[in-house]
Amino acid sequence: MTAAASTKAALRAEMRQRRRAVSATARARVAASVCERLLALPLGGMVAVYLAGPDEIDLTAFVEAALARGTRLLAPRWTGETYALADLEGLGSAHLRVGPHGILEPRQPLADVEPAAAARLPTAWLVPGLAFARDGGRLGYGGGWYDRLLAAADPQAQTLGIAYSFQLVDALPSEPHDIRLTGVVCESGLVTAERGGDCG
């Protein structure tokens, strides 16, 4: 294991533990704040979102409001080999399924669009992760799924990590496959890779 990989593994374990320690009340409060901030941002006409796991920041309020506004939303869906983006038309059982990795995902695929082509559609991406750096670095879960999706994204798209303030760190070890984000949204604000700043 390289030094970078070892450092990443230790930080993943630390951040998983810290996220698990967040109370349900605090998690709901942070989700409400983050969703409010996202709804105030100019994200464009098509947004790629994630469907939160148990310890991730829940974007339900943002998704419901964005759909009500007529924003087209996309979310990752397992293709049998990898993740690709599919239309997210709602959060009910008619629109979602539990994927093979236990993650909620759109029930219907994005018709007639190749995975790489679908990744170029969003004007903004809302991306989960375990840690984020002020320069745009992101520490994911180790599978590389989002790095592969983002590698095919429109270079002009906003790519925003969604995080608790404690997930923002000064720097992260970087490897060639790591994709940098344009910013991070925490409960107390937006940190851009260009200007830096602090979510705390």
CSV table of C-alpha atoms in Angstrom, one decimal, residues 20-21 94 123 138:
chain,number,residue,atom,x,y,z
A,20,ARG,CA,-21.9,7.8,12.7
A,21,ALA,CA,-21.6,9.9,15.9
A,94,ALA,CA,-42.8,4.0,-8.3
A,123,THR,CA,-24.8,21.6,-15.4
A,138,ARG,CA,-12.3,14.7,-2.5
